[in-house]
Amino acid sequence: MSSYMGVHVSDQWLQSQFTQAELRSLKSKFIAMKNQNGKVTVGDMPPLMVKLNAFNSMFNEEEITGILNDPDADLSNEIDFEAFLKAYLNLQGLATAKSGASKQSSSFLKATTTTLLHTISESEKASYVAHINSYLGDDPFLKQFLPIDQATNDLFNLAKDGVLLCKLINVAVPGTIDERAINTKRVLNPWERNENHTLCLNSAKAIGCTVVNIGTQDLVEGRPHLLLGLISQIIKIQLLADLSLKKTPQLVELVDANNDVEELMGLAPEKILLKWMNFHLKKAGYEKPVSNFSSDLKDGKAYAYLLNVLAPEHCSPSTLDSKDPTERAKLVLDHAERMDCKRYLKPEDIVEGSPNLNLAFVAQIFHQRNGLITDSKKISFAEMMTDDVQTSREERCFRLWINSLGIVTYVNNVFEDVRNGWILLEVLDKVSPGSVNWKQASKPPIKMPFRKVENCNQVIRIGRQMKFSLVNVAGNDFVQGNKKLILAFLWQLMRYNMLQLLKNLRSHSQGKEITDADILKWANNKIKHTERTSKIMNFKDQSLSSGIFFLELLSAVEPRVVNWNLVTKGESDEEKRLNATYIISVARKLGCSIFLLPEDIMEVNQKMILTLAASIMYWSLQKAVEDGESSPSPPSNGACTATPDASPAPSVSCEDEISSLAVEVSNLNIDDAASDTTVPSQLVNEEFTAVE
């Protein structure tokens, strides 16, 4: 196994923008400047960027100063390496735009607000504000603050309490957040505001957003670039929700042969959208294929052809006759408006090739009128290709978990995307740093099948080194897309990651492994200490379906987080569902990163139940460690004690929690034998080591 770590950047997205060779070169230049002056300041940046000579002499030192620095910036402020990398990327992007098309370059600069590190598109902000006003204008709580003025920063100010973002997530994927868990008051205290943002970020991960570089403090401060980035992802997920065979089986019309259906299922939603667009453009006689949502749409001709074939009753010959791209773009938008399509962009946005706004516009057209024929035979075949409910739920869970890790590659479909082995190697390197020998790995696109097998064979070797149960499992099983074995491997990988996180918090465990038995014992003891009577025998205990056990566990680790006035007895299916949705939102509000569904609790899905219990345990121990390190005085407002209307459980003071940490962490029985139990390969997807 390779032990080479390279240059590490905490922001995974930022790291993905550079090769290791580039990072080493830039790091050496940065360190040289730091060694020379003692530190690198804002004022050092322009001459340093000029010396790098990386922008094809596009900018002189004065121009770079104007681009990077705010007028009132303190030039003596120190800059760290990540800030330097972000500034470098900013200049690189502007240089690319300038060299690509000088006309577009100037308009790009005018339409954005550039600061030391970040660029904000005013057009995108206006579009997102219009979207929010449209979809949340009638919300009982938010309507007092809406509509938002596009010309101001009201969007960023309104987002600071977290309510707007939580509501927007529920618009994108209804039911993600139990709105009973959102703190909705006109004025929130810092604790309540932080809870909302924590709930927002964990829920955003649970619908597929990438939030590895966003923290609750960023949202509290209303940082425009991060807020717009998050809002953009949420809206994109909403607009592309129907771009799958499961939601729109008519999409099967886009492929000619049955063997192409699997390929279609593996495509990212935006790729399916492009495929759909080209399908109709070909029928309309438009010869040039559209491969992106930017330059290929700038002249507006593709839009004109698309709308003419989808809604001929609204077409106007003058659209294609127009010689002026801006005028043609205006006629295109008029045509779309007659189809009742929401406007996500202005004519100038089409001409300038705004990728995000063009994607939103095409998605809106698809949603309004997809033009696909309902062929019952093809649709029946497409429905047969979709996974059963349980397999689909597990695929969703692992896909969201993988994307939450911050790896470079985004996963759209687990079963298709892991077949070349590359994504599994990325996940393994994230979960067990240094375990992957990248010199022996082949990066996509991979044309030679044996290279895919080599990648997957390395995955299997690493899995065996991590003591996974992989009897009679070979790399070729992954290449062939064996769903049962893929899910089994990913479960073991997710469980390994979960247990390692817990192990790393247990400073008194002396390196011993933590097991499912330890998690079970911890949960039962935690509830017992609050003088409640709930107890489970294992993670298959059917009493878990009511939700009461987990609500009592959440209340035990943080008494104020559960409002018992909202809890049902959990007897009927409806009561169980209400409790289950509340449990998931309360856990995320607390800080747990979980990807299960209410059905997993109601049906007592053993694997997902374990992940929930482990996540709560991790949060509780981590909080206790942090409190122990900071040794704060007990707050006078009783932040760590129960309030009468929040929970009837006996309160546990902060001092008790801190003083009992060593006992709680070290007294868990370590059962190495339980964690090493071998599971037969044919059952590895269905059973796992657990307390019986």
PDB file of C-alpha atoms in Angstrom, residues 399-547:
ATOM      1  CA  ARG A 399     -25.004   7.061  -2.899  1.00  0.00           C
ATOM      2  CA  LEU A 400     -25.764   9.937  -0.525  1.00  0.00           C
ATOM      3  CA  TRP A 401     -23.195   8.710   2.005  1.00  0.00           C
ATOM      4  CA  ILE A 402     -20.470   8.494  -0.664  1.00  0.00           C
ATOM      5  CA  ASN A 403     -21.267  11.978  -1.968  1.00  0.00           C
ATOM      6  CA  SER A 404     -21.168  13.358   1.588  1.00  0.00           C
ATOM      7  CA  LEU A 405     -17.546  12.229   1.985  1.00  0.00           C
ATOM      8  CA  GLY A 406     -16.288  14.941  -0.352  1.00  0.00           C
ATOM      9  CA  ILE A 407     -14.574  12.693  -2.889  1.00  0.00           C
ATOM     10  CA  VAL A 408     -13.791  14.210  -6.281  1.00  0.00           C
ATOM     11  CA  THR A 409     -16.231  12.121  -8.343  1.00  0.00           C
ATOM     12  CA  TYR A 410     -19.966  12.653  -7.858  1.00  0.00           C
ATOM     13  CA  VAL A 411     -22.061   9.474  -7.804  1.00  0.00           C
ATOM     14  CA  ASN A 412     -25.339   9.499  -9.748  1.00  0.00           C
ATOM     15  CA  ASN A 413     -26.076   5.770  -9.779  1.00  0.00           C
ATOM     16  CA  VAL A 414     -24.130   3.450  -7.476  1.00  0.00           C
ATOM     17  CA  PHE A 415     -24.590   0.298  -9.519  1.00  0.00           C
ATOM     18  CA  GLU A 416     -23.330   1.886 -12.734  1.00  0.00           C
ATOM     19  CA  ASP A 417     -20.748   4.323 -11.358  1.00  0.00           C
ATOM     20  CA  VAL A 418     -18.754   1.834  -9.256  1.00  0.00           C
ATOM     21  CA  ARG A 419     -18.247  -0.694 -12.051  1.00  0.00           C
ATOM     22  CA  ASN A 420     -14.861   0.702 -13.116  1.00  0.00           C
ATOM     23  CA  GLY A 421     -13.586   0.601  -9.518  1.00  0.00           C
ATOM     24  CA  TRP A 422     -12.370   4.201  -9.435  1.00  0.00           C
ATOM     25  CA  ILE A 423     -15.054   5.587  -7.132  1.00  0.00           C
ATOM     26  CA  LEU A 424     -14.616   2.676  -4.720  1.00  0.00           C
ATOM     27  CA  LEU A 425     -10.890   3.452  -4.595  1.00  0.00           C
ATOM     28  CA  GLU A 426     -11.666   7.101  -3.857  1.00  0.00           C
ATOM     29  CA  VAL A 427     -13.981   6.085  -1.007  1.00  0.00           C
ATOM     30  CA  LEU A 428     -11.451   3.630   0.401  1.00  0.00           C
ATOM     31  CA  ASP A 429      -8.742   6.299   0.352  1.00  0.00           C
ATOM     32  CA  LYS A 430     -11.110   8.630   2.195  1.00  0.00           C
ATOM     33  CA  VAL A 431     -12.164   6.078   4.803  1.00  0.00           C
ATOM     34  CA  SER A 432      -8.680   4.570   5.207  1.00  0.00           C
ATOM     35  CA  PRO A 433      -6.143   7.208   4.043  1.00  0.00           C
ATOM     36  CA  GLY A 434      -3.086   5.758   2.335  1.00  0.00           C
ATOM     37  CA  SER A 435      -4.686   2.374   1.670  1.00  0.00           C
ATOM     38  CA  VAL A 436      -4.845   2.847  -2.119  1.00  0.00           C
ATOM     39  CA  ASN A 437      -1.848   2.432  -4.397  1.00  0.00           C
ATOM     40  CA  TRP A 438      -2.750   5.086  -6.969  1.00  0.00           C
ATOM     41  CA  LYS A 439       0.169   4.103  -9.214  1.00  0.00           C
ATOM     42  CA  GLN A 440      -1.653   0.839  -9.894  1.00  0.00           C
ATOM     43  CA  ALA A 441      -5.034   2.495 -10.498  1.00  0.00           C
ATOM     44  CA  SER A 442      -6.533   3.591 -13.834  1.00  0.00           C
ATOM     45  CA  LYS A 443      -8.527   6.832 -13.920  1.00  0.00           C
ATOM     46  CA  PRO A 444     -11.717   7.133 -16.016  1.00  0.00           C
ATOM     47  CA  PRO A 445     -12.505   7.199 -18.825  1.00  0.00           C
ATOM     48  CA  ILE A 446     -11.285   3.589 -19.015  1.00  0.00           C
ATOM     49  CA  LYS A 447     -11.571   1.951 -22.439  1.00  0.00           C
ATOM     50  CA  MET A 448      -9.821  -1.343 -21.719  1.00  0.00           C
ATOM     51  CA  PRO A 449     -12.028  -3.733 -19.680  1.00  0.00           C
ATOM     52  CA  PHE A 450      -9.061  -5.362 -17.931  1.00  0.00           C
ATOM     53  CA  ARG A 451      -8.135  -1.981 -16.416  1.00  0.00           C
ATOM     54  CA  LYS A 452     -11.535  -1.860 -14.738  1.00  0.00           C
ATOM     55  CA  VAL A 453     -10.948  -5.359 -13.387  1.00  0.00           C
ATOM     56  CA  GLU A 454      -7.523  -4.275 -12.056  1.00  0.00           C
ATOM     57  CA  ASN A 455      -9.135  -1.363 -10.194  1.00  0.00           C
ATOM     58  CA  CYS A 456     -11.818  -3.610  -8.711  1.00  0.00           C
ATOM     59  CA  ASN A 457      -9.263  -6.271  -7.769  1.00  0.00           C
ATOM     60  CA  GLN A 458      -7.370  -3.646  -5.778  1.00  0.00           C
ATOM     61  CA  VAL A 459     -10.669  -2.730  -4.084  1.00  0.00           C
ATOM     62  CA  ILE A 460     -11.151  -6.368  -3.074  1.00  0.00           C
ATOM     63  CA  ARG A 461      -7.548  -6.645  -1.788  1.00  0.00           C
ATOM     64  CA  ILE A 462      -7.947  -3.557   0.388  1.00  0.00           C
ATOM     65  CA  GLY A 463     -11.317  -4.820   1.623  1.00  0.00           C
ATOM     66  CA  ARG A 464      -9.733  -8.081   2.744  1.00  0.00           C
ATOM     67  CA  GLN A 465      -6.964  -6.149   4.524  1.00  0.00           C
ATOM     68  CA  MET A 466      -9.752  -4.304   6.358  1.00  0.00           C
ATOM     69  CA  LYS A 467     -11.207  -7.731   7.342  1.00  0.00           C
ATOM     70  CA  PHE A 468     -14.335  -7.428   5.230  1.00  0.00           C
ATOM     71  CA  SER A 469     -16.240 -10.625   4.503  1.00  0.00           C
ATOM     72  CA  LEU A 470     -15.483 -11.186   0.798  1.00  0.00           C
ATOM     73  CA  VAL A 471     -15.580 -14.954   0.415  1.00  0.00           C
ATOM     74  CA  ASN A 472     -15.708 -15.918  -3.276  1.00  0.00           C
ATOM     75  CA  VAL A 473     -15.987 -12.260  -4.293  1.00  0.00           C
ATOM     76  CA  ALA A 474     -13.784 -11.088  -7.179  1.00  0.00           C
ATOM     77  CA  GLY A 475     -13.216  -7.719  -8.824  1.00  0.00           C
ATOM     78  CA  ASN A 476     -15.034  -8.879 -11.928  1.00  0.00           C
ATOM     79  CA  ASP A 477     -18.244  -9.187  -9.876  1.00  0.00           C
ATOM     80  CA  PHE A 478     -18.196  -5.402  -9.463  1.00  0.00           C
ATOM     81  CA  VAL A 479     -17.312  -4.832 -13.122  1.00  0.00           C
ATOM     82  CA  GLN A 480     -20.307  -6.977 -14.106  1.00  0.00           C
ATOM     83  CA  GLY A 481     -22.542  -4.880 -11.840  1.00  0.00           C
ATOM     84  CA  ASN A 482     -23.557  -7.576  -9.322  1.00  0.00           C
ATOM     85  CA  LYS A 483     -25.928  -5.450  -7.239  1.00  0.00           C
ATOM     86  CA  LYS A 484     -26.089  -7.796  -4.270  1.00  0.00           C
ATOM     87  CA  LEU A 485     -22.319  -7.915  -3.842  1.00  0.00           C
ATOM     88  CA  ILE A 486     -21.900  -4.184  -4.483  1.00  0.00           C
ATOM     89  CA  LEU A 487     -24.428  -3.357  -1.756  1.00  0.00           C
ATOM     90  CA  ALA A 488     -22.795  -5.876   0.596  1.00  0.00           C
ATOM     91  CA  PHE A 489     -19.354  -4.334   0.102  1.00  0.00           C
ATOM     92  CA  LEU A 490     -20.637  -0.780   0.530  1.00  0.00           C
ATOM     93  CA  TRP A 491     -22.457  -1.708   3.738  1.00  0.00           C
ATOM     94  CA  GLN A 492     -19.262  -3.126   5.208  1.00  0.00           C
ATOM     95  CA  LEU A 493     -17.365  -0.022   4.085  1.00  0.00           C
ATOM     96  CA  MET A 494     -19.929   2.339   5.596  1.00  0.00           C
ATOM     97  CA  ARG A 495     -20.001   0.322   8.831  1.00  0.00           C
ATOM     98  CA  TYR A 496     -16.186   0.293   8.991  1.00  0.00           C
ATOM     99  CA  ASN A 497     -16.096   4.078   8.590  1.00  0.00           C
ATOM    100  CA  MET A 498     -18.714   4.497  11.295  1.00  0.00           C
ATOM    101  CA  LEU A 499     -16.922   2.262  13.791  1.00  0.00           C
ATOM    102  CA  GLN A 500     -13.546   3.875  13.060  1.00  0.00           C
ATOM    103  CA  LEU A 501     -14.979   7.307  13.822  1.00  0.00           C
ATOM    104  CA  LEU A 502     -16.224   6.013  17.159  1.00  0.00           C
ATOM    105  CA  LYS A 503     -12.944   4.256  17.870  1.00  0.00           C
ATOM    106  CA  ASN A 504     -10.991   7.464  17.248  1.00  0.00           C
ATOM    107  CA  LEU A 505     -13.101   9.264  19.867  1.00  0.00           C
ATOM    108  CA  ARG A 506     -12.539   6.607  22.504  1.00  0.00           C
ATOM    109  CA  SER A 507      -9.191   7.782  23.834  1.00  0.00           C
ATOM    110  CA  HIS A 508      -9.265   5.181  26.602  1.00  0.00           C
ATOM    111  CA  SER A 509      -9.932   2.172  24.363  1.00  0.00           C
ATOM    112  CA  GLN A 510      -6.188   1.609  23.839  1.00  0.00           C
ATOM    113  CA  GLY A 511      -6.701   0.831  20.162  1.00  0.00           C
ATOM    114  CA  LYS A 512      -9.285  -1.908  20.669  1.00  0.00           C
ATOM    115  CA  GLU A 513     -12.056  -2.171  18.107  1.00  0.00           C
ATOM    116  CA  ILE A 514     -15.571  -1.027  18.886  1.00  0.00           C
ATOM    117  CA  THR A 515     -18.442  -3.365  17.998  1.00  0.00           C
ATOM    118  CA  ASP A 516     -22.176  -3.300  17.428  1.00  0.00           C
ATOM    119  CA  ALA A 517     -22.536  -4.682  20.963  1.00  0.00           C
ATOM    120  CA  ASP A 518     -20.809  -1.592  22.359  1.00  0.00           C
ATOM    121  CA  ILE A 519     -23.212   0.721  20.522  1.00  0.00           C
ATOM    122  CA  LEU A 520     -26.205  -1.259  21.798  1.00  0.00           C
ATOM    123  CA  LYS A 521     -24.933  -1.201  25.388  1.00  0.00           C
ATOM    124  CA  TRP A 522     -24.162   2.510  25.214  1.00  0.00           C
ATOM    125  CA  ALA A 523     -27.654   3.353  23.929  1.00  0.00           C
ATOM    126  CA  ASN A 524     -29.415   1.262  26.578  1.00  0.00           C
ATOM    127  CA  ASN A 525     -27.240   2.700  29.365  1.00  0.00           C
ATOM    128  CA  LYS A 526     -27.772   6.250  28.154  1.00  0.00           C
ATOM    129  CA  ILE A 527     -31.535   5.863  28.413  1.00  0.00           C
ATOM    130  CA  LYS A 528     -31.282   3.991  31.731  1.00  0.00           C
ATOM    131  CA  HIS A 529     -29.391   6.918  33.283  1.00  0.00           C
ATOM    132  CA  THR A 530     -32.379   9.179  32.604  1.00  0.00           C
ATOM    133  CA  GLU A 531     -34.563   6.777  34.640  1.00  0.00           C
ATOM    134  CA  ARG A 532     -36.593   5.748  31.603  1.00  0.00           C
ATOM    135  CA  THR A 533     -37.501   2.112  31.011  1.00  0.00           C
ATOM    136  CA  SER A 534     -36.987   1.641  27.244  1.00  0.00           C
ATOM    137  CA  LYS A 535     -34.527  -1.111  26.394  1.00  0.00           C
ATOM    138  CA  ILE A 536     -33.822  -3.128  23.256  1.00  0.00           C
ATOM    139  CA  MET A 537     -32.264  -6.586  22.929  1.00  0.00           C
ATOM    140  CA  ASN A 538     -30.713  -5.977  19.506  1.00  0.00           C
ATOM    141  CA  PHE A 539     -31.049  -3.765  16.442  1.00  0.00           C
ATOM    142  CA  LYS A 540     -33.802  -6.014  15.090  1.00  0.00           C
ATOM    143  CA  ASP A 541     -36.022  -5.439  18.131  1.00  0.00           C
ATOM    144  CA  GLN A 542     -39.510  -4.787  16.750  1.00  0.00           C
ATOM    145  CA  SER A 543     -40.269  -2.321  19.545  1.00  0.00           C
ATOM    146  CA  LEU A 544     -37.996   0.107  17.668  1.00  0.00           C
ATOM    147  CA  SER A 545     -40.749   0.630  15.070  1.00  0.00           C
ATOM    148  CA  SER A 546     -42.699   2.909  17.425  1.00  0.00           C
ATOM    149  CA  GLY A 547     -39.791   5.380  17.534  1.00  0.00           C
TER     150      GLY A 547
END
